[in-house]
C-alpha cells in the first residue's frame, strides 16, 4: 500500500458499518463511492489536513475541499449533548446474538479540533457516548461494533535482513484481531493515521 511505502503510517483503526447495513456516504482520495446522505454523522478529511466530524448538511454543508469522508448512523453527541435516542438500542447497530453490551468504537472531536477515538468491551451506545463526552468531545459518532470488527493498531518500523517492516501493537491487548491487521487488504474499510511529510498530500 502506498501509505506504508511512504514510511509515515503510525496507526490504523476501523471505520463503520458496511453498505449492506445502510446507505452511508463514502469518499476516498476524492473518489466518491457513495454520495453522503443528509443528517448522517460524517468523518471527513480535507486536502489541507483538517479533520472534522459533524452531521452532513448541518456542521458539514458540502464536499468542497474534502478528499475523504465516511458516514455512519447519526451523531452520538452533537453540540456537547447526547443524542436523545441514545438509549434506543435499535438505532445503533445489530449486535451478535442481540446482546446489549458489546465491543463498540467511536470517534469524536473536541473544541480545539482534536480527534478522540474510543473503544471497549461490554458497552452500550450510551456508555460509549458518555466516555467520548467525558473526554471532551462536542461531536462524536459511532464506528464499527462487535468484537470481530473493532480494531486499533499502532505501527512502528523495524529494521531487518529483508529491509524495514512495520510491526503492530494493539491499542487494547484484548482486541480480538491481529496486531498486523490493516497491513494487508481487509474486507472492511479503515483509516490510516500518518505523520504528514512536508509538501505531501493528506492520506486517509
XYZ file of N, CA, C and O in Angstrom:
816
model
N 0.840 -1.185 0.000
C 0.000 0.000 0.000
C 0.883 1.245 0.000
O 1.932 1.291 0.635
N 0.430 2.306 -0.698
C 1.259 3.485 -0.876
C 1.599 4.158 0.446
O 2.715 4.655 0.631
N 0.658 4.185 1.385
C 0.918 4.831 2.668
C 2.025 4.108 3.417
O 2.903 4.720 4.021
N 1.997 2.779 3.375
C 3.050 2.011 4.045
C 4.409 2.269 3.405
O 5.413 2.403 4.099
N 4.440 2.353 2.092
C 5.709 2.567 1.409
C 6.306 3.932 1.732
O 7.521 4.116 1.729
N 5.448 4.907 2.033
C 5.945 6.227 2.394
C 6.668 6.214 3.742
O 7.466 7.080 4.036
N 6.358 5.224 4.562
C 7.032 5.104 5.846
C 6.527 6.040 6.919
O 7.204 6.254 7.927
N 5.333 6.614 6.733
C 4.839 7.568 7.727
C 3.560 7.118 8.431
O 2.949 7.891 9.149
N 3.142 5.870 8.233
C 1.952 5.382 8.920
C 2.310 5.007 10.355
O 3.317 4.350 10.610
N 1.503 5.471 11.303
C 1.776 5.182 12.718
C 0.638 4.409 13.383
O 0.824 3.857 14.467
N -0.528 4.348 12.745
C -1.643 3.602 13.336
C -2.720 3.402 12.282
O -2.717 4.046 11.228
N -3.642 2.500 12.568
C -4.814 2.290 11.727
C -5.959 1.830 12.620
O -5.737 1.156 13.633
N -7.172 2.221 12.231
C -8.324 1.825 13.044
C -9.549 1.635 12.169
O -9.634 2.128 11.047
N -10.509 0.890 12.698
C -11.714 0.501 11.975
C -12.588 1.686 11.596
O -12.639 2.698 12.299
N -13.299 1.534 10.484
C -14.280 2.531 10.070
C -15.665 2.108 10.575
O -15.789 1.676 11.725
N -16.675 2.197 9.712
C -18.031 1.950 10.185
C -18.687 0.744 9.551
O -18.020 -0.182 9.093
N -20.022 0.761 9.513
C -20.792 -0.359 9.001
C -20.650 -0.453 7.484
O -20.341 0.515 6.805
N -20.938 -1.622 6.948
C -20.889 -1.820 5.505
C -22.148 -1.284 4.832
O -23.164 -1.041 5.483
N -22.071 -1.132 3.512
C -23.201 -0.567 2.771
C -24.455 -1.430 2.877
O -25.573 -0.917 2.767
N -24.277 -2.726 3.104
C -25.462 -3.590 3.249
C -26.248 -3.265 4.521
O -27.400 -3.658 4.669
N -25.596 -2.552 5.448
C -26.252 -2.184 6.705
C -26.943 -0.829 6.617
O -27.654 -0.424 7.538
N -26.714 -0.098 5.529
C -27.312 1.222 5.372
C -26.608 1.993 4.270
O -25.504 1.650 3.854
N -27.240 3.063 3.809
C -26.661 3.870 2.735
C -25.813 4.966 3.370
O -26.299 6.055 3.700
N -24.537 4.670 3.566
C -23.620 5.607 4.216
C -22.636 6.163 3.196
O -22.007 5.417 2.449
N -22.485 7.479 3.179
C -21.571 8.124 2.258
C -20.133 7.673 2.458
O -19.700 7.430 3.584
N -19.410 7.569 1.339
C -18.025 7.115 1.401
C -17.246 7.734 0.243
O -17.602 7.572 -0.925
N -16.183 8.475 0.575
C -15.284 9.050 -0.409
C -13.849 8.753 0.022
O -13.528 8.872 1.203
N -12.997 8.364 -0.921
C -11.587 8.118 -0.627
C -10.744 8.718 -1.737
O -10.991 8.445 -2.926
N -9.770 9.543 -1.345
C -8.868 10.188 -2.297
C -9.641 10.881 -3.415
O -9.331 10.749 -4.595
N -10.692 11.605 -3.004
C -11.546 12.417 -3.874
C -12.426 11.597 -4.820
O -13.107 12.153 -5.669
N -12.444 10.305 -4.640
C -13.331 9.460 -5.448
C -14.557 9.103 -4.612
O -14.430 8.525 -3.531
N -15.738 9.448 -5.123
C -16.983 9.191 -4.402
C -17.499 7.795 -4.743
O -17.793 7.492 -5.897
N -17.601 6.950 -3.720
C -18.149 5.604 -3.899
C -19.630 5.575 -3.540
O -20.389 4.771 -4.083
N -20.033 6.415 -2.592
C -21.436 6.552 -2.205
C -21.651 7.992 -1.754
O -20.955 8.464 -0.858
N -22.578 8.680 -2.380
C -22.825 10.083 -2.034
C -23.302 10.203 -0.594
O -24.092 9.379 -0.120
N -22.830 11.215 0.129
C -23.250 11.375 1.526
C -24.729 11.703 1.639
O -25.298 12.390 0.787
N -25.339 11.183 2.703
C -26.765 11.382 2.948
C -26.972 12.442 4.020
O -26.240 12.498 5.009
N -27.976 13.271 3.830
C -28.266 14.353 4.766
C -28.584 13.806 6.151
O -29.277 12.804 6.297
N -28.052 14.474 7.154
C -28.356 14.144 8.536
C -27.487 13.088 9.169
O -27.540 12.895 10.395
N -26.657 12.394 8.368
C -25.843 11.322 8.931
C -24.515 11.852 9.490
O -23.949 12.834 8.989
N -24.032 11.164 10.512
C -22.737 11.506 11.108
C -21.642 11.295 10.077
O -21.601 10.257 9.403
N -20.744 12.263 9.955
C -19.738 12.246 8.901
C -18.362 12.592 9.447
O -18.188 13.604 10.115
N -17.400 11.722 9.159
C -15.981 11.963 9.463
C -15.337 12.368 8.150
O -15.399 11.617 7.174
N -14.731 13.555 8.091
C -14.166 13.996 6.819
C -12.744 14.515 6.988
O -12.370 15.034 8.045
N -11.966 14.348 5.919
C -10.574 14.789 5.872
C -10.439 15.728 4.684
O -10.827 15.389 3.561
N -9.894 16.923 4.941
C -9.741 17.934 3.910
C -8.330 17.892 3.317
O -7.388 17.393 3.935
N -8.201 18.462 2.138
C -6.921 18.480 1.454
C -5.832 19.242 2.191
O -4.647 18.982 1.997
N -6.227 20.184 3.064
C -5.238 20.952 3.826
C -4.835 20.275 5.133
O -4.100 20.844 5.939
N -5.351 19.061 5.346
C -5.011 18.316 6.549
C -6.026 18.430 7.669
O -5.948 17.700 8.656
N -6.979 19.331 7.542
C -8.005 19.477 8.577
C -8.900 18.252 8.607
O -9.199 17.641 7.582
N -9.336 17.882 9.803
C -10.270 16.772 10.000
C -11.481 17.308 10.760
O -11.346 18.140 11.655
N -12.668 16.849 10.415
C -13.862 17.316 11.105
C -14.866 16.176 11.233
O -14.826 15.192 10.486
N -15.762 16.317 12.190
C -16.854 15.377 12.415
C -18.119 16.190 12.619
O -18.133 17.160 13.384
N -19.174 15.824 11.930
C -20.428 16.535 12.091
C -21.535 15.879 11.309
O -21.336 14.850 10.652
N -22.704 16.476 11.370
C -23.868 15.983 10.633
C -23.851 16.592 9.236
O -23.688 17.800 9.073
N -24.020 15.742 8.220
C -23.994 16.225 6.844
C -25.208 17.119 6.580
O -26.338 16.740 6.838
N -24.926 18.333 6.089
C -25.979 19.301 5.857
C -26.149 20.258 7.011
O -26.844 21.277 6.882
N -25.505 19.969 8.138
C -25.569 20.858 9.296
C -24.182 21.418 9.564
O -23.797 22.455 9.012
N -23.363 20.729 10.369
C -21.994 21.212 10.596
C -21.144 21.103 9.328
O -20.246 21.914 9.096
N -21.404 20.075 8.523
C -20.675 19.887 7.269
C -21.681 20.044 6.134
O -22.561 19.214 5.945
N -21.534 21.133 5.370
C -22.575 21.513 4.416
C -22.283 21.119 2.977
O -23.190 21.090 2.143
N -21.007 20.846 2.645
C -20.687 20.459 1.270
C -19.390 19.671 1.262
O -18.680 19.604 2.278
N -19.074 19.096 0.104
C -17.845 18.319 -0.010
C -16.680 19.146 -0.556
O -15.658 18.597 -0.942
N -16.824 20.462 -0.581
C -15.763 21.333 -1.081
C -14.489 21.164 -0.249
O -14.510 21.336 0.972
N -13.403 20.805 -0.909
C -12.120 20.646 -0.228
C -11.919 19.310 0.451
O -10.827 19.025 0.941
N -12.950 18.467 0.490
C -12.838 17.168 1.154
C -12.164 16.161 0.228
O -12.515 16.051 -0.943
N -11.205 15.426 0.756
C -10.560 14.371 -0.035
C -11.082 12.984 0.364
O -11.066 12.061 -0.455
N -11.524 12.840 1.610
C -12.058 11.557 2.069
C -13.148 11.808 3.104
O -13.050 12.757 3.899
N -14.172 10.972 3.091
C -15.200 11.051 4.121
C -15.814 9.683 4.330
O -15.789 8.821 3.470
N -16.370 9.509 5.519
C -17.059 8.258 5.871
C -18.228 8.595 6.763
O -18.085 9.328 7.754
N -19.404 8.076 6.427
C -20.590 8.277 7.244
C -20.951 7.005 7.984
O -20.640 5.894 7.534
N -21.630 7.179 9.132
C -22.147 6.037 9.885
C -23.211 6.515 10.870
O -22.910 7.320 11.769
N -24.439 6.059 10.679
C -25.533 6.359 11.601
C -25.699 7.869 11.808
O -25.365 8.666 10.946
N -26.254 8.248 12.968
C -26.382 9.657 13.345
C -25.369 9.955 14.455
O -24.777 9.051 15.032
N -25.186 11.226 14.740
C -24.221 11.608 15.766
C -24.626 11.058 17.133
O -25.791 11.140 17.535
N -23.646 10.512 17.847
C -23.845 10.141 19.250
C -23.939 11.388 20.118
O -24.704 11.455 21.082
N -23.098 12.360 19.787
C -23.011 13.620 20.527
C -23.061 14.758 19.519
O -22.369 14.724 18.501
N -23.868 15.760 19.792
C -23.922 16.949 18.950
C -24.037 18.164 19.851
O -24.848 18.183 20.778
N -23.178 19.155 19.586
C -23.170 20.374 20.392
C -22.991 20.070 21.877
O -23.576 20.723 22.741
N -22.176 19.040 22.162
C -21.870 18.702 23.550
C -22.978 17.979 24.288
O -22.911 17.836 25.515
N -23.980 17.488 23.565
C -25.106 16.806 24.206
C -25.332 15.436 23.586
O -25.151 15.248 22.378
N -25.757 14.488 24.414
C -26.042 13.142 23.920
C -27.253 13.155 22.993
O -28.202 13.917 23.193
N -27.213 12.303 21.984
C -28.359 12.120 21.114
C -29.567 11.711 21.964
O -29.464 10.807 22.804
N -30.727 12.341 21.787
C -31.894 11.990 22.618
C -32.368 10.549 22.425
O -33.114 10.036 23.263
N -31.932 9.890 21.353
C -32.307 8.490 21.115
C -31.189 7.533 21.527
O -31.166 6.374 21.096
N -30.284 7.982 22.378
C -29.106 7.193 22.724
C -29.460 5.861 23.380
O -28.704 4.886 23.268
N -30.597 5.768 24.035
C -30.970 4.523 24.718
C -31.815 3.585 23.864
O -32.204 2.512 24.326
N -32.085 3.977 22.626
C -32.819 3.114 21.709
C -31.796 2.231 21.005
O -31.203 2.619 20.001
N -31.574 1.029 21.521
C -30.512 0.164 21.025
C -30.652 -0.154 19.535
O -29.652 -0.362 18.836
N -31.874 -0.163 19.025
C -32.095 -0.483 17.623
C -31.498 0.562 16.691
O -31.271 0.286 15.505
N -31.218 1.764 17.215
C -30.677 2.848 16.397
C -29.166 2.736 16.201
O -28.593 3.463 15.388
N -28.496 1.843 16.944
C -27.033 1.883 16.991
C -26.363 0.597 16.507
O -25.247 0.307 16.880
N -27.059 -0.168 15.683
C -26.432 -1.304 15.022
C -26.853 -2.650 15.576
O -27.245 -2.782 16.741
N -26.760 -3.656 14.713
C -27.115 -5.021 15.085
C -25.938 -5.696 15.772
O -24.812 -5.678 15.265
N -26.178 -6.287 16.915
C -25.117 -6.937 17.682
C -25.200 -8.451 17.554
O -26.254 -9.010 17.205
N -24.099 -9.108 17.829
C -24.063 -10.567 17.802
C -24.972 -11.124 18.893
O -24.893 -10.712 20.054
N -25.861 -12.025 18.524
C -26.813 -12.644 19.459
C -27.707 -11.620 20.150
O -28.231 -11.862 21.241
N -27.847 -10.444 19.516
C -28.693 -9.365 20.056
C -28.278 -8.927 21.454
O -29.107 -8.468 22.252
N -27.002 -9.070 21.752
C -26.500 -8.633 23.061
C -26.610 -7.119 23.188
O -26.452 -6.385 22.209
N -26.863 -6.645 24.385
C -26.976 -5.207 24.632
C -25.594 -4.580 24.781
O -25.309 -3.513 24.229
N -24.721 -5.262 25.521
C -23.374 -4.737 25.780
C -22.362 -5.530 24.949
O -22.193 -6.728 25.166
N -21.703 -4.857 24.045
C -20.745 -5.497 23.150
C -19.546 -4.564 22.948
O -19.516 -3.443 23.455
N -18.561 -5.057 22.202
C -17.475 -4.179 21.767
C -18.075 -3.083 20.879
O -18.845 -3.355 19.954
N -17.720 -1.845 21.170
C -18.133 -0.711 20.344
C -16.957 0.240 20.190
O -16.062 0.278 21.046
N -16.981 1.004 19.128
C -15.946 2.010 18.914
C -16.595 3.293 18.418
O -17.681 3.279 17.833
N -15.925 4.393 18.655
C -16.445 5.674 18.206
C -15.327 6.688 18.083
O -14.205 6.464 18.564
N -15.638 7.784 17.438
C -14.648 8.840 17.231
C -15.323 10.192 17.391
O -16.484 10.372 16.997
N -14.622 11.123 18.018
C -15.199 12.433 18.266
C -14.186 13.547 18.095
O -12.997 13.307 17.877
N -14.675 14.775 18.215
C -13.835 15.959 18.085
C -14.143 16.902 19.239
O -15.302 17.033 19.649
N -13.098 17.526 19.799
C -13.321 18.453 20.907
C -13.294 19.896 20.406
O -13.170 20.157 19.203
N -13.417 20.847 21.329
C -13.495 22.261 20.949
C -12.235 22.755 20.262
O -12.274 23.715 19.483
N -11.111 22.120 20.537
C -9.842 22.510 19.932
C -9.585 21.821 18.596
O -8.553 22.035 17.964
N -10.522 20.989 18.165
C -10.361 20.285 16.908
C -9.554 19.007 17.020
O -9.182 18.415 16.002
N -9.294 18.559 18.239
C -8.558 17.311 18.430
C -9.494 16.121 18.262
O -10.635 16.149 18.700
N -8.976 15.073 17.611
C -9.752 13.876 17.341
C -9.509 12.844 18.438
O -8.368 12.583 18.829
N -10.594 12.238 18.930
C -10.526 11.290 20.040
C -11.215 9.992 19.621
O -12.386 10.001 19.212
N -10.477 8.895 19.710
C -11.018 7.565 19.403
C -11.274 6.848 20.728
O -10.477 6.939 21.664
N -12.383 6.120 20.797
C -12.700 5.343 22.000
C -13.221 3.978 21.592
O -13.918 3.843 20.577
N -12.873 2.972 22.356
C -13.358 1.617 22.091
C -13.294 0.814 23.376
O -12.476 1.090 24.260
N -14.159 -0.195 23.470
C -14.128 -1.047 24.643
C -15.170 -2.136 24.564
O -16.088 -2.085 23.733
N -15.030 -3.099 25.430
C -15.952 -4.225 25.503
C -17.094 -3.898 26.459
O -16.985 -3.011 27.312
N -18.177 -4.630 26.319
C -19.346 -4.524 27.196
C -19.895 -3.102 27.267
O -20.242 -2.600 28.346
N -19.993 -2.469 26.118
C -20.500 -1.101 26.059
C -21.867 -1.052 25.394
O -22.137 -1.778 24.447
N -22.711 -0.171 25.880
C -23.909 0.225 25.158
C -23.551 1.482 24.372
O -22.481 2.078 24.568
N -24.436 1.907 23.501
C -24.195 3.161 22.787
C -24.070 4.317 23.772
O -23.255 5.227 23.590
N -24.856 4.275 24.840
C -24.802 5.357 25.826
C -23.466 5.391 26.560
O -22.879 6.467 26.744
N -22.959 4.232 26.979
C -21.686 4.252 27.710
C -20.551 4.694 26.801
O -19.635 5.400 27.236
N -20.588 4.304 25.532
C -19.582 4.786 24.578
C -19.681 6.298 24.430
O -18.668 7.017 24.471
N -20.896 6.794 24.261
C -21.092 8.232 24.093
C -20.653 9.002 25.326
O -20.017 10.064 25.216
N -20.958 8.496 26.501
C -20.569 9.195 27.727
C -19.046 9.208 27.903
O -18.486 10.168 28.434
N -18.382 8.148 27.463
C -16.914 8.134 27.524
C -16.337 9.221 26.621
O -15.406 9.949 27.010
N -16.879 9.346 25.408
C -16.409 10.375 24.480
C -16.749 11.773 25.011
O -15.954 12.710 24.870
N -17.908 11.913 25.629
C -18.294 13.195 26.220
C -17.357 13.564 27.360
O -16.909 14.716 27.475
N -17.014 12.591 28.197
C -16.097 12.836 29.315
C -14.705 13.224 28.833
O -13.971 13.946 29.527
N -14.340 12.745 27.636
C -13.032 13.078 27.064
C -13.019 14.466 26.432
O -11.969 14.921 25.968
N -14.177 15.124 26.398
C -14.233 16.489 25.893
C -14.842 16.648 24.515
O -14.820 17.745 23.949
N -15.409 15.580 23.957
C -15.962 15.675 22.605
C -17.221 16.545 22.573
O -18.096 16.414 23.427
N -17.297 17.394 21.574
C -18.507 18.190 21.361
C -19.376 17.568 20.260
O -20.573 17.843 20.176
N -18.753 16.768 19.409
C -19.465 15.978 18.407
C -18.777 14.620 18.321
O -17.553 14.531 18.409
N -19.559 13.576 18.134
C -18.971 12.234 18.057
C -19.914 11.304 17.318
O -21.129 11.522 17.271
N -19.327 10.244 16.746
C -20.104 9.257 16.014
C -19.646 7.854 16.374
O -18.489 7.653 16.768
N -20.550 6.904 16.254
C -20.179 5.508 16.445
C -19.513 4.986 15.177
O -19.907 5.350 14.060
N -18.489 4.149 15.353
C -17.876 3.442 14.242
C -18.359 1.996 14.290
O -19.493 1.739 14.650
N -17.509 1.047 13.957
C -17.955 -0.341 13.924
C -18.153 -0.898 15.331
O -17.625 -0.354 16.319
N -18.907 -1.992 15.420
C -19.203 -2.639 16.700
C -18.984 -4.143 16.552
O -18.743 -4.641 15.458
N -19.069 -4.849 17.677
C -18.856 -6.301 17.789
C -17.357 -6.621 17.746
O -16.570 -5.960 17.079
N -16.991 -7.643 18.506
C -15.580 -7.914 18.790
C -14.738 -8.196 17.555
O -13.540 -7.871 17.532
N -15.324 -8.773 16.517
C -14.519 -9.159 15.361
C -14.107 -7.957 14.515
O -13.172 -8.053 13.715
N -14.770 -6.815 14.693
C -14.541 -5.690 13.802
C -13.839 -4.506 14.452
O -13.276 -3.659 13.742
N -13.894 -4.391 15.763
C -13.273 -3.239 16.428
C -11.772 -3.478 16.574
O -11.346 -4.382 17.297
N -10.968 -2.683 15.892
C -9.514 -2.859 15.875
C -8.821 -1.510 15.816
O -9.187 -0.656 14.992
N -7.835 -1.316 16.659
C -6.947 -0.146 16.581
C -5.536 -0.646 16.824
O -5.242 -1.187 17.884
N -4.668 -0.474 15.843
C -3.284 -0.921 15.960
C -2.311 0.224 15.737
O -2.486 1.021 14.809
N -1.298 0.307 16.590
C -0.171 1.209 16.370
C 0.883 0.471 15.553
O 1.027 -0.751 15.658
N 1.667 1.209 14.769
C 2.721 0.595 13.967
C 4.046 1.332 14.156
O 4.066 2.548 14.309
N 5.122 0.558 14.149
C 6.453 1.155 14.153
C 7.327 0.397 13.175
O 7.147 -0.810 12.947
N 8.259 1.104 12.585
C 9.136 0.494 11.599
C 10.320 -0.166 12.306
O 10.927 0.405 13.202
N 10.608 -1.382 11.901
C 11.751 -2.113 12.454
C 12.650 -2.553 11.308
O 12.185 -2.912 10.222
N 13.936 -2.515 11.552
C 14.907 -2.904 10.524
C 15.165 -4.403 10.599
O 15.255 -4.985 11.683
N 15.263 -5.040 9.432
C 15.543 -6.472 9.375
C 16.375 -6.805 8.163
O 16.731 -5.928 7.364
N 16.689 -8.080 7.988
C 17.514 -8.509 6.870
C 16.844 -8.240 5.529
O 17.521 -8.039 4.514
N 15.513 -8.247 5.522
C 14.779 -8.012 4.287
C 14.385 -6.541 4.125
O 13.574 -6.205 3.272
N 14.968 -5.678 4.952
C 14.622 -4.264 4.921
C 13.657 -3.899 6.037
O 13.285 -4.738 6.861
N 13.253 -2.646 6.051
C 12.356 -2.160 7.109
C 10.960 -2.738 6.945
O 10.447 -2.860 5.836
N 10.366 -3.104 8.042
C 8.997 -3.615 8.046
C 8.204 -2.914 9.131
O 8.771 -2.281 10.033
N 6.880 -3.025 9.057
C 6.012 -2.447 10.071
C 5.606 -3.517 11.077
O 5.198 -4.608 10.705
N 5.709 -3.176 12.346
C 5.331 -4.084 13.427
C 4.166 -3.468 14.193
O 4.216 -2.301 14.581
N 3.107 -4.235 14.397
C 1.907 -3.715 15.023
C 1.811 -4.006 16.509
O 2.333 -5.008 17.002
N 1.125 -3.105 17.221
C 0.804 -3.271 18.641
C -0.642 -2.855 18.847
O -1.060 -1.791 18.390
N -1.418 -3.684 19.525
C -2.825 -3.369 19.755
C -2.992 -2.233 20.760
O -2.268 -2.157 21.755
N -3.963 -1.365 20.515
C -4.320 -0.335 21.485
C -4.774 -0.981 22.782
O -4.417 -0.533 23.878
N -5.552 -2.048 22.673
C -6.035 -2.819 23.818
C -5.687 -4.277 23.545
O -6.137 -4.838 22.535
N -4.886 -4.914 24.404
C -4.485 -6.309 24.154
C -5.654 -7.265 23.985
O -5.504 -8.329 23.364
N -6.834 -6.908 24.522
C -7.970 -7.815 24.422
C -8.732 -7.676 23.108
O -9.686 -8.419 22.872
N -8.330 -6.748 22.256
C -8.946 -6.671 20.932
C -8.686 -7.973 20.191
O -7.569 -8.485 20.194
N -9.708 -8.478 19.546
C -9.676 -9.848 19.023
C -8.739 -10.034 17.831
O -8.052 -11.055 17.727
N -8.700 -9.085 16.922
C -7.967 -9.269 15.683
C -6.466 -9.051 15.858
O -6.003 -8.444 16.824
N -5.700 -9.511 14.879
C -4.241 -9.453 14.927
C -3.710 -8.027 14.956
O -4.318 -7.108 14.394
N -2.546 -7.856 15.584
C -1.871 -6.556 15.580
C -1.352 -6.200 14.194
O -0.952 -5.060 13.953
N -1.364 -7.153 13.291
C -0.934 -6.903 11.908
C -2.119 -6.582 10.996
O -1.926 -6.363 9.794
N -3.314 -6.541 11.550
C -4.463 -6.205 10.721
C -4.270 -4.816 10.101
O -3.738 -3.920 10.747
N -4.717 -4.642 8.909
C -4.609 -3.419 8.103
C -3.263 -3.261 7.413
O -3.050 -2.298 6.680
N -2.331 -4.191 7.627
C -1.082 -4.153 6.876
C -1.242 -4.857 5.529
O -0.355 -4.800 4.675
N -2.346 -5.535 5.373
C -2.708 -6.167 4.104
C -4.163 -5.790 3.817
O -4.879 -5.328 4.719
N -4.636 -5.956 2.585
C -6.032 -5.616 2.266
C -7.007 -6.318 3.206
O -6.799 -7.464 3.598
N -8.066 -5.600 3.564
C -9.047 -6.110 4.519
C -10.423 -6.127 3.871
O -10.660 -5.442 2.876
N -11.320 -6.902 4.441
C -12.675 -6.987 3.898
C -13.519 -5.765 4.234
O -14.602 -5.594 3.695
N -13.026 -4.923 5.153
C -13.749 -3.715 5.529
C -12.803 -2.523 5.429
O -11.588 -2.660 5.567
N -13.375 -1.337 5.188
C -12.551 -0.149 5.070
C -12.055 0.295 6.443
O -12.601 -0.097 7.488
N -11.015 1.103 6.438
C -10.394 1.537 7.693
C -9.651 2.841 7.461
O -9.515 3.309 6.321
N -9.180 3.433 8.543
C -8.436 4.684 8.477
C -6.969 4.442 8.816
O -6.653 3.692 9.746
N -6.090 5.111 8.080
C -4.684 5.200 8.459
C -4.464 6.508 9.212
O -5.020 7.549 8.847
N -3.630 6.474 10.236
C -3.152 7.677 10.905
C -1.686 7.840 10.510
O -0.879 6.925 10.711
N -1.347 8.986 9.917
C 0.001 9.168 9.396
C 0.648 10.427 9.951
O -0.024 11.363 10.383
N 1.978 10.418 9.920
C 2.744 11.635 10.123
C 2.884 12.272 8.750
O 3.501 11.684 7.864
N 2.309 13.424 8.556
C 2.284 14.025 7.231
C 3.637 14.652 6.898
O 4.084 15.586 7.563
N 4.314 14.174 5.855
C 5.566 14.796 5.452
C 5.305 16.187 4.887
O 4.199 16.493 4.439
N 6.316 17.047 4.901
C 6.170 18.374 4.322
C 5.883 18.259 2.833
O 6.436 17.418 2.126
N 4.947 19.118 2.372
C 4.600 19.197 0.962
C 4.003 17.894 0.412
O 4.058 17.627 -0.776
N 3.439 17.080 1.285
C 2.830 15.828 0.841
C 1.314 15.943 0.923
O 0.783 16.669 1.752
N 0.624 15.235 0.076
C -0.827 15.243 0.102
C -1.339 14.454 1.290
O -0.765 13.441 1.668
N -2.407 14.947 1.894
C -3.007 14.235 3.022
C -3.493 12.873 2.572
O -4.123 12.728 1.526
N -3.209 11.845 3.370
C -3.623 10.484 3.061
C -4.621 10.001 4.087
O -4.380 10.138 5.281
N -5.771 9.476 3.669
C -6.761 9.000 4.642
C -6.254 7.771 5.388
O -5.417 7.050 4.891
